[in-house]
CSV table of C-alpha atoms in Angstrom, one decimal:
chain,number,residue,atom,x,y,z
O,1,MET,CA,92.3,124.3,130.6
O,2,ASP,CA,89.9,127.4,129.4
O,3,PHE,CA,86.5,127.4,129.8
O,4,THR,CA,85.5,129.8,127.2
O,5,PRO,CA,82.2,128.8,126.3
O,6,THR,CA,81.7,127.5,122.5
O,7,GLU,CA,79.5,129.9,120.3
O,8,GLU,CA,77.0,127.0,120.5
O,9,GLN,CA,77.4,127.1,124.7
O,10,GLU,CA,77.1,130.9,124.9
O,11,ALA,CA,74.3,130.8,122.1
O,12,ALA,CA,72.5,127.7,124.5
O,13,ARG,CA,73.1,130.1,127.1
O,14,GLU,CA,71.5,133.6,126.6
O,15,LEU,CA,68.8,132.2,125.5
O,16,ALA,CA,68.3,129.8,128.2
O,17,ALA,CA,68.3,133.2,130.3
O,18,ARG,CA,66.1,135.2,127.8
O,19,ILE,CA,63.6,132.7,128.3
O,20,LEU,CA,63.9,132.2,132.6
O,21,GLY,CA,64.4,136.0,133.1
O,22,ASP,CA,60.8,136.8,130.9
O,23,LEU,CA,58.6,133.4,132.5
O,24,ALA,CA,60.2,131.8,135.7
O,25,THR,CA,58.6,135.7,137.6
O,26,HIS,CA,58.3,136.1,141.2
O,27,GLU,CA,54.5,135.8,139.8
O,28,ARG,CA,55.0,132.1,138.0
O,29,LEU,CA,56.7,131.2,140.7
O,30,ALA,CA,54.1,131.9,144.0
O,31,ALA,CA,51.3,130.6,140.8
O,32,ALA,CA,53.3,126.7,140.8
O,33,GLY,CA,53.7,125.9,145.1
O,34,SER,CA,56.3,122.8,144.8
O,35,GLY,CA,55.5,121.8,141.4
O,36,THR,CA,57.2,121.9,137.8
O,37,ASP,CA,56.2,125.1,136.0
O,38,ALA,CA,54.7,123.2,133.4
O,39,GLU,CA,54.6,126.2,130.6
O,40,LEU,CA,57.9,126.9,131.1
O,41,TRP,CA,59.4,123.4,130.7
O,42,LYS,CA,57.2,123.1,127.6
O,43,ALA,CA,59.6,126.6,126.0
O,44,LEU,CA,62.7,125.6,127.2
O,45,CYS,CA,61.7,122.3,125.2
O,46,ALA,CA,60.1,124.5,122.2
O,47,ALA,CA,63.2,126.6,121.8
O,48,GLY,CA,65.9,123.5,121.3
O,49,LEU,CA,67.5,123.8,124.6
O,50,PRO,CA,67.3,120.2,126.6
O,51,ALA,CA,68.5,118.7,123.3
O,52,ALA,CA,71.0,120.5,122.5
O,53,VAL,CA,72.7,119.2,126.0
O,54,GLU,CA,75.1,116.5,124.2
O,55,GLU,CA,76.2,118.9,121.4
O,56,ILE,CA,77.4,121.3,124.2
O,57,GLY,CA,77.5,118.8,127.2
O,58,LEU,CA,78.2,118.7,131.2
O,59,LEU,CA,79.1,122.4,130.3
O,60,GLY,CA,77.0,123.7,128.7
O,61,LEU,CA,74.5,121.7,130.5
O,62,VAL,CA,76.5,123.4,133.7
O,63,LEU,CA,76.3,127.2,132.0
O,64,LEU,CA,72.2,126.1,131.6
O,65,LEU,CA,71.6,125.2,135.2
O,66,GLU,CA,73.7,128.7,136.1
O,67,GLU,CA,69.9,130.3,134.8
O,68,GLN,CA,68.0,128.5,136.3
O,69,GLY,CA,69.8,128.3,139.2
O,70,ARG,CA,69.5,131.7,139.3
O,71,VAL,CA,66.1,132.4,139.1
O,72,THR,CA,64.9,129.4,140.8
O,73,ALA,CA,63.3,127.9,138.0
O,74,GLN,CA,61.3,125.2,138.4
O,75,VAL,CA,62.5,122.5,136.1
O,76,PRO,CA,63.3,119.7,136.2
O,77,LEU,CA,66.8,120.4,133.7
O,78,ALA,CA,70.0,119.4,136.1
O,79,ALA,CA,67.8,116.3,136.9
O,80,THR,CA,67.3,115.3,133.2
O,81,GLY,CA,70.6,116.3,131.5
O,82,ALA,CA,72.9,114.8,134.3
O,83,TYR,CA,70.3,111.4,134.9
O,84,GLY,CA,69.1,111.3,131.7
O,85,LEU,CA,70.6,112.5,128.3
O,86,LEU,CA,74.0,112.7,129.3
O,87,ALA,CA,73.6,109.2,131.0
O,88,VAL,CA,73.0,108.0,127.9
O,89,ALA,CA,74.5,109.2,125.9
O,90,ARG,CA,77.7,108.5,127.3
O,91,HIS,CA,76.5,103.9,128.4
O,92,GLY,CA,73.6,103.3,126.9
O,93,THR,CA,74.0,101.1,123.3
O,94,ALA,CA,73.0,102.2,119.8
O,95,GLY,CA,69.6,100.8,120.4
O,96,GLN,CA,69.3,102.2,123.5
O,97,ARG,CA,69.8,106.0,122.3
O,98,ASP,CA,67.5,105.7,119.7
O,99,ARG,CA,65.2,105.3,121.4
O,100,LEU,CA,65.5,107.0,124.6
O,101,LEU,CA,67.1,110.7,123.4
O,102,PRO,CA,64.0,111.6,121.2
O,103,GLY,CA,61.6,111.9,124.4
O,104,LEU,CA,64.3,113.4,126.6
O,105,ARG,CA,65.5,115.7,123.1
O,106,GLU,CA,61.6,116.9,122.7
O,107,GLY,CA,60.9,117.3,126.4
O,108,THR,CA,58.3,114.2,126.2
O,109,ALA,CA,60.6,111.8,128.9
O,110,VAL,CA,62.3,113.7,132.0
O,111,ALA,CA,64.2,111.4,133.5
O,112,THR,CA,65.8,111.5,137.8
O,113,GLY,CA,67.8,109.7,139.0
O,114,ALA,CA,67.3,107.4,142.5
O,115,PHE,CA,70.0,108.2,144.1
O,116,PRO,CA,71.6,111.9,146.4
O,117,ALA,CA,75.1,112.6,144.9
O,118,THR,CA,76.7,111.4,147.8
O,119,GLY,CA,77.2,107.9,146.2
O,120,ALA,CA,75.4,106.3,148.7
O,121,VAL,CA,73.4,103.6,147.1
O,122,THR,CA,69.1,103.3,148.4
O,123,ALA,CA,68.4,100.5,146.1
O,124,THR,CA,69.4,96.3,145.9
O,125,GLY,CA,67.1,94.1,145.4
O,126,THR,CA,68.1,90.7,143.3
O,127,LEU,CA,68.8,91.3,140.2
O,128,THR,CA,68.9,89.6,136.3
O,129,ALA,CA,71.1,89.6,133.7
O,130,THR,CA,70.2,88.3,130.0
O,131,GLY,CA,72.6,88.4,127.3
O,132,PRO,CA,76.3,89.7,127.5
O,133,GLU,CA,76.3,91.6,124.8
O,134,GLU,CA,72.8,93.5,125.6
O,135,PRO,CA,72.3,95.9,128.5
O,136,GLY,CA,70.5,92.9,131.3
O,137,ARG,CA,67.6,92.8,132.6
O,138,GLY,CA,66.6,92.4,136.0
O,139,ARG,CA,64.4,93.2,138.3
O,140,LEU,CA,64.8,95.9,141.8
O,141,THR,CA,62.9,95.9,144.8
O,142,GLY,CA,63.9,98.4,147.8
O,143,GLY,CA,63.2,102.1,148.6
O,144,VAL,CA,64.1,105.6,148.3
O,145,GLY,CA,63.0,107.9,150.5
O,146,TRP,CA,62.9,110.6,148.2
O,147,VAL,CA,64.1,111.5,144.2
O,148,PRO,CA,64.2,115.3,143.2
O,149,TRP,CA,62.1,116.0,140.6
O,150,LEU,CA,60.4,111.9,140.4
O,151,ARG,CA,56.9,113.7,139.9
O,152,ASP,CA,57.2,115.0,136.9
O,153,ALA,CA,59.7,111.4,135.9
O,154,THR,CA,59.1,109.0,133.1
O,155,HIS,CA,62.3,106.9,133.8
O,156,VAL,CA,64.5,106.9,137.3
O,157,LEU,CA,68.4,106.2,136.8
O,158,VAL,CA,68.6,103.0,139.7
O,159,PRO,CA,72.1,101.8,141.4
O,160,ASP,CA,72.0,98.6,142.9
O,161,ALA,CA,74.3,96.7,145.5
O,162,GLU,CA,76.9,96.6,143.1
O,163,ARG,CA,76.3,100.6,141.5
O,164,VAL,CA,75.6,99.0,138.8
O,165,LEU,CA,72.5,101.6,136.9
O,166,TRP,CA,69.1,100.1,135.8
O,167,LEU,CA,66.9,102.2,134.0
O,168,VAL,CA,63.2,101.9,135.7
O,169,ARG,CA,59.5,103.6,133.8
O,170,THR,CA,58.2,105.5,136.3
O,171,GLU,CA,55.0,103.8,135.0
O,172,ASP,CA,56.1,100.2,137.0
O,173,ALA,CA,57.2,101.6,139.7
O,174,GLY,CA,55.3,102.3,142.9
O,175,VAL,CA,55.7,106.7,143.4
O,176,GLU,CA,54.7,108.6,146.6
O,177,PRO,CA,54.6,112.4,146.2
O,178,VAL,CA,56.8,114.4,148.7
O,179,GLU,CA,57.8,116.8,150.0
O,180,LEU,CA,61.1,118.6,150.1
O,181,THR,CA,62.5,122.2,151.0
O,182,ALA,CA,62.3,123.2,147.8
O,183,PRO,CA,60.2,122.5,145.4
O,184,TRP,CA,61.7,120.0,143.3
O,185,SER,CA,58.4,118.0,142.5
O,186,ALA,CA,59.9,115.2,144.5
O,187,GLY,CA,58.7,111.3,145.2
O,188,ARG,CA,59.3,108.3,147.5
O,189,LEU,CA,60.3,105.7,144.7
O,190,VAL,CA,58.5,101.8,145.8
O,191,LEU,CA,60.5,99.1,144.7
O,192,ASP,CA,58.5,96.4,144.4
O,193,ASP,CA,60.8,93.5,142.2
O,194,THR,CA,59.9,96.5,139.9
O,195,PRO,CA,61.7,95.4,135.7
O,196,ALA,CA,64.7,97.0,135.0
O,197,GLU,CA,66.8,97.9,131.8
O,198,ARG,CA,70.5,98.2,132.6
O,199,LEU,CA,72.8,101.2,131.2
O,200,GLY,CA,76.1,100.5,130.4
O,201,ARG,CA,79.0,97.8,131.6
O,202,GLY,CA,79.3,97.8,135.2
O,203,PRO,CA,80.4,100.3,138.2
O,204,GLU,CA,82.4,102.4,136.1
O,205,ALA,CA,79.3,104.5,134.1
O,206,TYR,CA,77.8,104.5,137.8
O,207,GLU,CA,81.1,106.6,139.5
O,208,ASP,CA,81.0,108.8,135.8
O,209,VAL,CA,77.2,109.6,136.1
O,210,LEU,CA,77.8,110.6,139.9
O,211,ALA,CA,80.3,112.9,138.9
O,212,VAL,CA,78.7,113.7,136.1
O,213,ALA,CA,75.3,114.5,138.1
O,214,ARG,CA,77.6,117.0,141.4
O,215,THR,CA,78.7,118.8,138.8
O,216,ALA,CA,75.6,120.6,137.0
O,217,PHE,CA,73.7,120.0,140.7
O,218,ALA,CA,77.4,122.9,141.7
O,219,GLY,CA,76.1,124.5,138.2
O,220,LEU,CA,72.9,124.8,140.3
O,221,GLN,CA,73.6,126.3,142.9
O,222,ALA,CA,76.5,128.6,142.2
O,223,GLY,CA,73.6,129.9,139.9
O,224,VAL,CA,71.3,130.6,143.2
O,225,CYS,CA,74.0,132.2,145.0
O,226,ALA,CA,74.5,134.5,142.1
O,227,GLY,CA,70.9,134.7,142.3
O,228,SER,CA,70.6,135.5,145.7
O,229,LEU,CA,74.1,138.0,146.4
O,230,ALA,CA,72.3,140.1,143.3
O,231,ARG,CA,69.4,140.3,145.2
O,232,ALA,CA,70.9,141.3,148.4
O,233,VAL,CA,73.5,143.8,145.9
O,234,ALA,CA,70.2,145.6,144.7
O,235,TYR,CA,68.1,145.9,148.4
O,236,THR,CA,70.8,147.5,149.9
O,237,SER,CA,71.8,149.5,147.4
O,238,VAL,CA,68.5,151.4,148.1
O,239,ARG,CA,67.1,149.6,152.1
O,240,GLU,CA,68.8,154.1,154.3
O,241,GLN,CA,69.4,153.7,156.9
O,242,PHE,CA,70.4,156.2,159.2
O,243,GLY,CA,70.4,158.9,155.9
O,244,ARG,CA,72.5,156.3,154.0
O,245,PRO,CA,72.8,153.8,152.1
O,246,LEU,CA,72.7,150.3,153.7
O,247,ALA,CA,75.7,149.5,150.6
O,248,THR,CA,78.1,152.1,151.9
O,249,ARG,CA,77.9,150.2,155.4
O,250,GLN,CA,81.3,148.6,155.4
O,251,ALA,CA,80.2,145.9,157.5
O,252,VAL,CA,77.4,145.0,154.7
O,253,GLN,CA,80.4,145.3,152.2
O,254,LEU,CA,82.9,142.8,153.8
O,255,ARG,CA,79.4,140.2,153.7
O,256,ALA,CA,78.7,140.6,150.1
O,257,ALA,CA,82.9,140.4,149.4
O,258,ASP,CA,82.7,136.9,151.4
O,259,ALA,CA,79.6,136.3,149.3
O,260,TYR,CA,81.2,137.0,145.4
O,261,MET,CA,84.1,134.4,146.7
O,262,ASP,CA,82.3,132.2,147.0
O,263,THR,CA,79.6,132.3,144.7
O,264,GLU,CA,82.6,132.2,142.0
O,265,ALA,CA,85.1,129.7,144.1
O,266,ILE,CA,81.5,127.3,143.3
O,267,ARG,CA,81.5,128.2,139.6
O,268,VAL,CA,84.7,127.6,138.1
O,269,THR,CA,85.2,124.1,140.1
O,270,ALA,CA,82.1,123.3,138.4
O,271,TYR,CA,83.2,124.8,135.0
O,272,GLU,CA,86.8,122.5,136.1
O,273,ALA,CA,84.9,119.9,136.5
O,274,ALA,CA,82.9,120.1,134.2
O,275,TRP,CA,85.6,120.8,131.3
O,276,ARG,CA,87.7,117.4,131.9
O,277,ALA,CA,84.6,115.8,131.8
O,278,ASP,CA,83.6,116.8,128.6
O,279,THR,CA,87.3,116.5,127.5
O,280,GLY,CA,87.9,112.5,129.3
O,281,ARG,CA,90.1,113.5,131.7
O,282,PRO,CA,89.9,111.7,135.1
O,283,GLY,CA,87.9,114.2,137.0
O,284,ALA,CA,86.1,112.8,140.4
O,285,ALA,CA,88.4,114.2,142.1
O,286,ALA,CA,87.4,118.2,140.4
O,287,ALA,CA,83.7,116.2,140.7
O,288,LEU,CA,83.9,116.5,144.4
O,289,THR,CA,85.6,118.9,145.1
O,290,ALA,CA,83.6,121.2,142.7
O,291,ALA,CA,80.6,119.5,145.1
O,292,TRP,CA,81.6,120.5,148.3
O,293,TRP,CA,81.9,124.2,147.9
O,294,ALA,CA,78.8,124.2,146.4
O,295,SER,CA,77.2,122.6,150.0
O,296,GLU,CA,79.4,125.0,152.0
O,297,ALA,CA,80.0,128.1,150.5
O,298,GLY,CA,76.4,128.6,149.4
O,299,LYS,CA,75.2,127.4,152.2
O,300,ARG,CA,76.9,130.4,154.0
O,301,VAL,CA,76.0,132.7,149.9
O,302,VAL,CA,72.4,131.9,150.8
O,303,HIS,CA,72.2,133.0,154.6
O,304,SER,CA,74.3,136.0,153.7
O,305,GLY,CA,71.8,137.1,150.9
O,306,GLN,CA,68.4,136.4,153.4
O,307,HIS,CA,71.0,138.2,156.2
O,308,LEU,CA,71.2,141.8,154.2
O,309,HIS,CA,67.6,142.3,152.9
O,310,GLY,CA,67.0,142.8,156.8
O,311,GLY,CA,63.9,142.4,158.5
O,312,MET,CA,62.4,141.1,154.8
O,313,GLY,CA,64.1,138.1,154.6
O,314,ALA,CA,62.5,137.1,156.9
O,315,ASP,CA,59.0,137.4,155.3
O,316,LEU,CA,58.5,133.7,153.8
O,317,ASP,CA,57.1,136.0,150.9
O,318,HIS,CA,60.7,137.9,149.6
O,319,PRO,CA,61.8,135.9,146.9
O,320,VAL,CA,64.8,135.9,148.3
O,321,HIS,CA,63.8,133.7,150.7
O,322,ARG,CA,63.4,130.9,147.7
O,323,HIS,CA,67.4,131.4,146.7
O,324,PHE,CA,67.6,130.3,150.8
O,325,LEU,CA,65.6,127.3,150.1
O,326,TRP,CA,67.2,126.1,147.3
O,327,GLY,CA,70.5,126.8,148.4
O,328,ARG,CA,69.8,124.4,151.8
O,329,GLN,CA,67.8,121.7,149.8
O,330,LEU,CA,71.1,122.0,147.4
O,331,ASP,CA,73.1,121.0,150.3
O,332,ALA,CA,71.4,118.7,151.0
O,333,TYR,CA,71.6,117.2,148.3
O,334,LEU,CA,74.8,117.0,147.4
O,335,GLY,CA,75.3,115.4,151.2
O,336,GLY,CA,76.6,118.5,153.1
O,337,GLY,CA,80.3,119.7,152.7
O,338,THR,CA,82.0,116.8,156.0
O,339,ALA,CA,80.7,113.9,154.7
O,340,LEU,CA,82.0,115.9,150.3
O,341,LEU,CA,85.2,115.8,152.4
O,342,ALA,CA,85.5,113.3,153.8
O,343,GLU,CA,85.1,110.8,150.1
O,344,LEU,CA,87.6,114.0,148.2
O,345,GLY,CA,90.1,112.9,151.1
O,346,ASP,CA,90.0,109.3,150.8
O,347,LEU,CA,90.0,109.4,147.3
O,348,LEU,CA,92.7,111.7,147.0
O,349,ALA,CA,94.7,108.8,149.9
O,350,ASP,CA,94.2,106.2,146.6
O,351,PRO,CA,93.6,109.0,143.6
O,352,GLU,CA,92.7,107.9,140.0
O,353,PRO,CA,95.0,106.3,137.8
O,354,ASP,CA,96.9,109.0,136.2
O,355,PRO,CA,96.2,108.3,132.2
O,356,GLU,CA,100.5,109.6,131.0
O,357,ALA,CA,101.4,107.4,134.4
O,358,ASP,CA,102.2,104.4,131.6
O,359,LEU,CA,104.4,107.0,128.6
O,360,GLU,CA,107.8,106.5,128.4
O,361,PRO,CA,110.3,108.3,130.2
O,362,VAL,CA,111.8,111.4,127.5
O,363,PRO,CA,115.6,110.4,127.3
O,364,THR,CA,117.6,113.9,127.2
O,365,PRO,CA,121.1,115.0,125.6
O,366,GLU,CA,122.8,113.6,128.0
O,367,GLY,CA,121.8,110.1,127.8
O,368,GLU,CA,119.0,110.5,131.4
O,369,SER,CA,115.0,110.5,131.6
O,370,TRP,CA,112.6,113.0,132.8
């Protein structure tokens, strides 16, 4: 495994860090409320960062999302990257790619996914496909309780009861505003015989998009945790108690060290899952592992970040509280550690096919195989 970013990935990460650092300030985030910062999203798109996702791959997207998470920037980058740009690029037909990708690259179109990353199918209905050679056309009926960034989206990716993916235009569906723990511009999706366009050729596309989404949101959680920890370190280094900075206290050091190790575990498992996806290796187990760390460890880290701020951490207007809200929302979105661990256990009991399992045995000089 080699997680060293390419020059293009590193350049994109540095550019994202600069733009987000300049524009995703505490004052602007507070003014944005629960909606998307349209000016920031426009700046990211003008810099070509969403457009670069296809070239820099899932690992590059994870790097961008880390920078977003550090400052809890309110833009639909994770949803558009996972459920739009990469989903269409990996599973769309030539016609779909030509029609959908330009708008997603420019930011004039925004995509999201109408299923939580736990693998639960949330929309059902009678679907009809037309034409075996072209993506089918069908209709969906059902509802999804909440979808991140749905209020910004022009397209939403919906799995049916058979785990077939369908792309729905939000203008054809019902969208009701929903307020979440984190300000993700979410909405409730209502489908009532809504026209839909099939994406991909079967459940394999669903499983791939699900793994990509889990990995992307785990990368976002790594950034949220890193930002929370950085704020805690800065605060405890200058806040004095009994004439000494809090950071000199062993209990504070141990709590911060545990949070650091948890953050690194989220990061490295997200990197591995992204690397496996980019190199065409089986990655469902790696994506589940990354999601589990992001859910379980992420929850611990944001609680530690708030706790290390003492009484200031209880202030709802303090910047660290935003990291706490994002961390808890990501835990809920990824499905919770218990559910993810159960799914991972089931997968390990029935593992993914080994692409090298059918290779012929290599004869040794003694005529034996190994």
